[in-house]
Amino acid sequence: MEKIRLNTKDFKEQAKNLKAGDQVLLSGTVYTARDAAHKRIFALMEEGRPLPFSMEGAVIYYAGPTPTPEGMAIGSCGPTTSGRMDPFAPRLLDMGLAAMVGKGNRSQEVVDAIRRNGALYLCAIGGAGALAAQCVQSLQVVAFDDLGCESVKRLELCDLPLVVAIDSKGNSLFSEI
């Protein structure tokens, strides 16, 4: 099966043409954020304060990279279980979030928000964080440095292999299994 090259700059346009099961190579800017970062992002929203990055067109990778070894842009960078972010995802999708990258199934509320907003949920291979790290060209901490591996980081990716798990129409690989 041919892999589809996908860049975060063109994400919204390309998303509508992708189907659950498509294999993609993702390049461009993504932000890491896990449980603790999501809680802080929501606290900022409740306080009416600026967010660490604009949700409009953004891609969030549910990952907490390990410390960076010498000579690399990042340490191991595998996906975490996405369901832990389900309470936060619908609101972020309604704010313009274009896609999420992680592993595991999502709730019906998240699937509905993906469909409503023409977004995507992409799955990375669990246990392959060292291989995923090879696709990261640069890393910059943009918020919550005190959270260590769970801080929000801006990553520049080149050809991260992923699978469309839930497409923009709400079709899900998880419902087909």
mmCIF file of C-alpha atoms in Angstrom, residues 32-164:
data_model
loop_
_atom_site.group_PDB
_atom_site.id
_atom_site.type_symbol
_atom_site.label_atom_id
_atom_site.label_comp_id
_atom_site.label_asym_id
_atom_site.label_seq_id
_atom_site.Cartn_x
_atom_site.Cartn_y
_atom_site.Cartn_z
ATOM 1 C CA THR A 32 3.221 17.348 22.199
ATOM 2 C CA ALA A 33 0.686 17.451 25.016
ATOM 3 C CA ARG A 34 -0.430 14.814 27.491
ATOM 4 C CA ASP A 35 -2.702 14.754 30.541
ATOM 5 C CA ALA A 36 -0.953 17.340 32.706
ATOM 6 C CA ALA A 37 -0.479 19.771 29.808
ATOM 7 C CA HIS A 38 -4.135 19.429 28.785
ATOM 8 C CA LYS A 39 -5.220 20.287 32.342
ATOM 9 C CA ARG A 40 -3.043 23.393 32.275
ATOM 10 C CA ILE A 41 -4.270 24.412 28.827
ATOM 11 C CA PHE A 42 -7.846 24.179 30.081
ATOM 12 C CA ALA A 43 -6.958 26.211 33.185
ATOM 13 C CA LEU A 44 -5.568 28.934 30.902
ATOM 14 C CA MET A 45 -8.789 28.848 28.869
ATOM 15 C CA GLU A 46 -10.907 29.192 32.027
ATOM 16 C CA GLU A 47 -8.784 32.168 33.114
ATOM 17 C CA GLY A 48 -9.073 33.786 29.669
ATOM 18 C CA ARG A 49 -5.291 33.707 29.233
ATOM 19 C CA PRO A 50 -3.406 33.029 25.980
ATOM 20 C CA LEU A 51 -2.730 29.420 25.027
ATOM 21 C CA PRO A 52 0.804 28.143 24.338
ATOM 22 C CA PHE A 53 -0.123 27.683 20.660
ATOM 23 C CA SER A 54 -3.111 28.365 18.444
ATOM 24 C CA MET A 55 -5.507 25.435 18.151
ATOM 25 C CA GLU A 56 -6.543 26.547 14.658
ATOM 26 C CA GLY A 57 -5.088 23.963 12.286
ATOM 27 C CA ALA A 58 -2.821 22.487 14.979
ATOM 28 C CA VAL A 59 -1.851 18.843 15.383
ATOM 29 C CA ILE A 60 -1.321 17.451 18.888
ATOM 30 C CA TYR A 61 0.837 14.376 19.430
ATOM 31 C CA TYR A 62 0.016 12.624 22.695
ATOM 32 C CA ALA A 63 3.619 11.944 23.664
ATOM 33 C CA GLY A 64 6.015 12.650 26.499
ATOM 34 C CA PRO A 65 9.471 12.367 24.957
ATOM 35 C CA THR A 66 12.350 11.058 27.032
ATOM 36 C CA PRO A 67 15.461 13.204 27.603
ATOM 37 C CA THR A 68 17.369 14.048 24.445
ATOM 38 C CA PRO A 69 20.557 12.043 23.850
ATOM 39 C CA GLU A 70 23.588 13.861 22.518
ATOM 40 C CA GLY A 71 23.467 14.323 18.761
ATOM 41 C CA MET A 72 19.687 13.860 18.454
ATOM 42 C CA ALA A 73 16.767 16.295 18.310
ATOM 43 C CA ILE A 74 14.717 14.263 20.806
ATOM 44 C CA GLY A 75 14.727 11.140 22.932
ATOM 45 C CA SER A 76 12.317 8.267 22.467
ATOM 46 C CA CYS A 77 8.998 9.738 21.370
ATOM 47 C CA GLY A 78 6.272 7.107 21.312
ATOM 48 C CA PRO A 79 2.523 7.707 21.584
ATOM 49 C CA THR A 80 0.588 7.513 24.818
ATOM 50 C CA THR A 81 -2.950 6.186 25.249
ATOM 51 C CA SER A 82 -5.251 8.766 23.679
ATOM 52 C CA GLY A 83 -8.380 7.948 25.674
ATOM 53 C CA ARG A 84 -6.970 9.846 28.658
ATOM 54 C CA MET A 85 -7.359 13.060 26.627
ATOM 55 C CA ASP A 86 -10.970 12.325 25.595
ATOM 56 C CA PRO A 87 -12.479 14.748 28.154
ATOM 57 C CA PHE A 88 -10.491 17.579 26.522
ATOM 58 C CA ALA A 89 -10.512 16.675 22.821
ATOM 59 C CA PRO A 90 -14.040 17.744 21.733
ATOM 60 C CA ARG A 91 -13.575 21.323 22.936
ATOM 61 C CA LEU A 92 -10.119 21.578 21.343
ATOM 62 C CA LEU A 93 -11.476 20.178 18.080
ATOM 63 C CA ASP A 94 -14.279 22.763 18.179
ATOM 64 C CA MET A 95 -11.561 25.424 18.584
ATOM 65 C CA GLY A 96 -9.942 24.310 15.303
ATOM 66 C CA LEU A 97 -7.613 21.450 16.277
ATOM 67 C CA ALA A 98 -6.974 19.625 12.989
ATOM 68 C CA ALA A 99 -5.707 16.280 14.246
ATOM 69 C CA MET A 100 -4.522 14.198 17.143
ATOM 70 C CA VAL A 101 -1.801 11.538 17.089
ATOM 71 C CA GLY A 102 -1.719 8.780 19.675
ATOM 72 C CA LYS A 103 -2.689 5.170 20.214
ATOM 73 C CA GLY A 104 -5.888 3.368 21.127
ATOM 74 C CA ASN A 105 -9.600 3.893 20.613
ATOM 75 C CA ARG A 106 -11.503 7.145 21.233
ATOM 76 C CA SER A 107 -14.881 7.835 22.824
ATOM 77 C CA GLN A 108 -18.023 8.448 20.775
ATOM 78 C CA GLU A 109 -17.910 12.124 21.846
ATOM 79 C CA VAL A 110 -14.473 12.468 20.277
ATOM 80 C CA VAL A 111 -15.563 10.663 17.098
ATOM 81 C CA ASP A 112 -18.554 13.027 16.840
ATOM 82 C CA ALA A 113 -16.270 16.072 17.285
ATOM 83 C CA ILE A 114 -13.854 14.735 14.662
ATOM 84 C CA ARG A 115 -16.738 14.384 12.190
ATOM 85 C CA ARG A 116 -18.267 17.758 13.130
ATOM 86 C CA ASN A 117 -14.946 19.537 12.525
ATOM 87 C CA GLY A 118 -13.521 17.545 9.602
ATOM 88 C CA ALA A 119 -10.514 16.546 11.699
ATOM 89 C CA LEU A 120 -8.487 13.319 11.911
ATOM 90 C CA TYR A 121 -7.205 10.905 14.513
ATOM 91 C CA LEU A 122 -3.927 9.295 13.511
ATOM 92 C CA CYS A 123 -2.330 6.337 15.260
ATOM 93 C CA ALA A 124 1.371 5.798 15.780
ATOM 94 C CA ILE A 125 2.898 2.449 16.583
ATOM 95 C CA GLY A 126 3.187 1.898 20.323
ATOM 96 C CA GLY A 127 6.592 0.668 21.453
ATOM 97 C CA ALA A 128 8.391 2.276 18.531
ATOM 98 C CA GLY A 129 9.338 5.554 20.196
ATOM 99 C CA ALA A 130 13.026 5.257 19.319
ATOM 100 C CA LEU A 131 12.119 4.855 15.649
ATOM 101 C CA ALA A 132 9.643 7.768 15.800
ATOM 102 C CA ALA A 133 12.406 9.953 17.259
ATOM 103 C CA GLN A 134 14.318 9.589 13.997
ATOM 104 C CA CYS A 135 11.515 11.544 12.264
ATOM 105 C CA VAL A 136 11.902 14.553 14.579
ATOM 106 C CA GLN A 137 14.119 17.268 13.116
ATOM 107 C CA SER A 138 13.821 19.783 15.951
ATOM 108 C CA LEU A 139 12.246 20.296 19.365
ATOM 109 C CA GLN A 140 11.419 23.453 21.286
ATOM 110 C CA VAL A 141 9.686 23.586 24.675
ATOM 111 C CA VAL A 142 6.884 26.156 24.348
ATOM 112 C CA ALA A 143 5.032 25.824 27.678
ATOM 113 C CA PHE A 144 5.008 24.271 31.133
ATOM 114 C CA ASP A 145 8.726 23.471 31.295
ATOM 115 C CA ASP A 146 8.252 22.383 34.916
ATOM 116 C CA LEU A 147 6.292 19.352 33.671
ATOM 117 C CA GLY A 148 9.453 17.800 32.247
ATOM 118 C CA CYS A 149 8.573 15.163 29.648
ATOM 119 C CA GLU A 150 4.942 16.336 29.750
ATOM 120 C CA SER A 151 5.762 19.941 28.851
ATOM 121 C CA VAL A 152 4.295 21.240 25.602
ATOM 122 C CA LYS A 153 6.891 20.960 22.849
ATOM 123 C CA ARG A 154 6.857 22.105 19.243
ATOM 124 C CA LEU A 155 8.292 19.394 17.019
ATOM 125 C CA GLU A 156 9.248 19.635 13.378
ATOM 126 C CA LEU A 157 8.649 16.241 11.791
ATOM 127 C CA CYS A 158 9.738 14.612 8.581
ATOM 128 C CA ASP A 159 7.819 11.536 7.401
ATOM 129 C CA LEU A 160 6.492 10.156 10.704
ATOM 130 C CA PRO A 161 4.660 6.940 9.702
ATOM 131 C CA LEU A 162 1.045 6.921 10.922
ATOM 132 C CA VAL A 163 -2.296 5.307 10.125
ATOM 133 C CA VAL A 164 -5.581 7.197 9.789
#
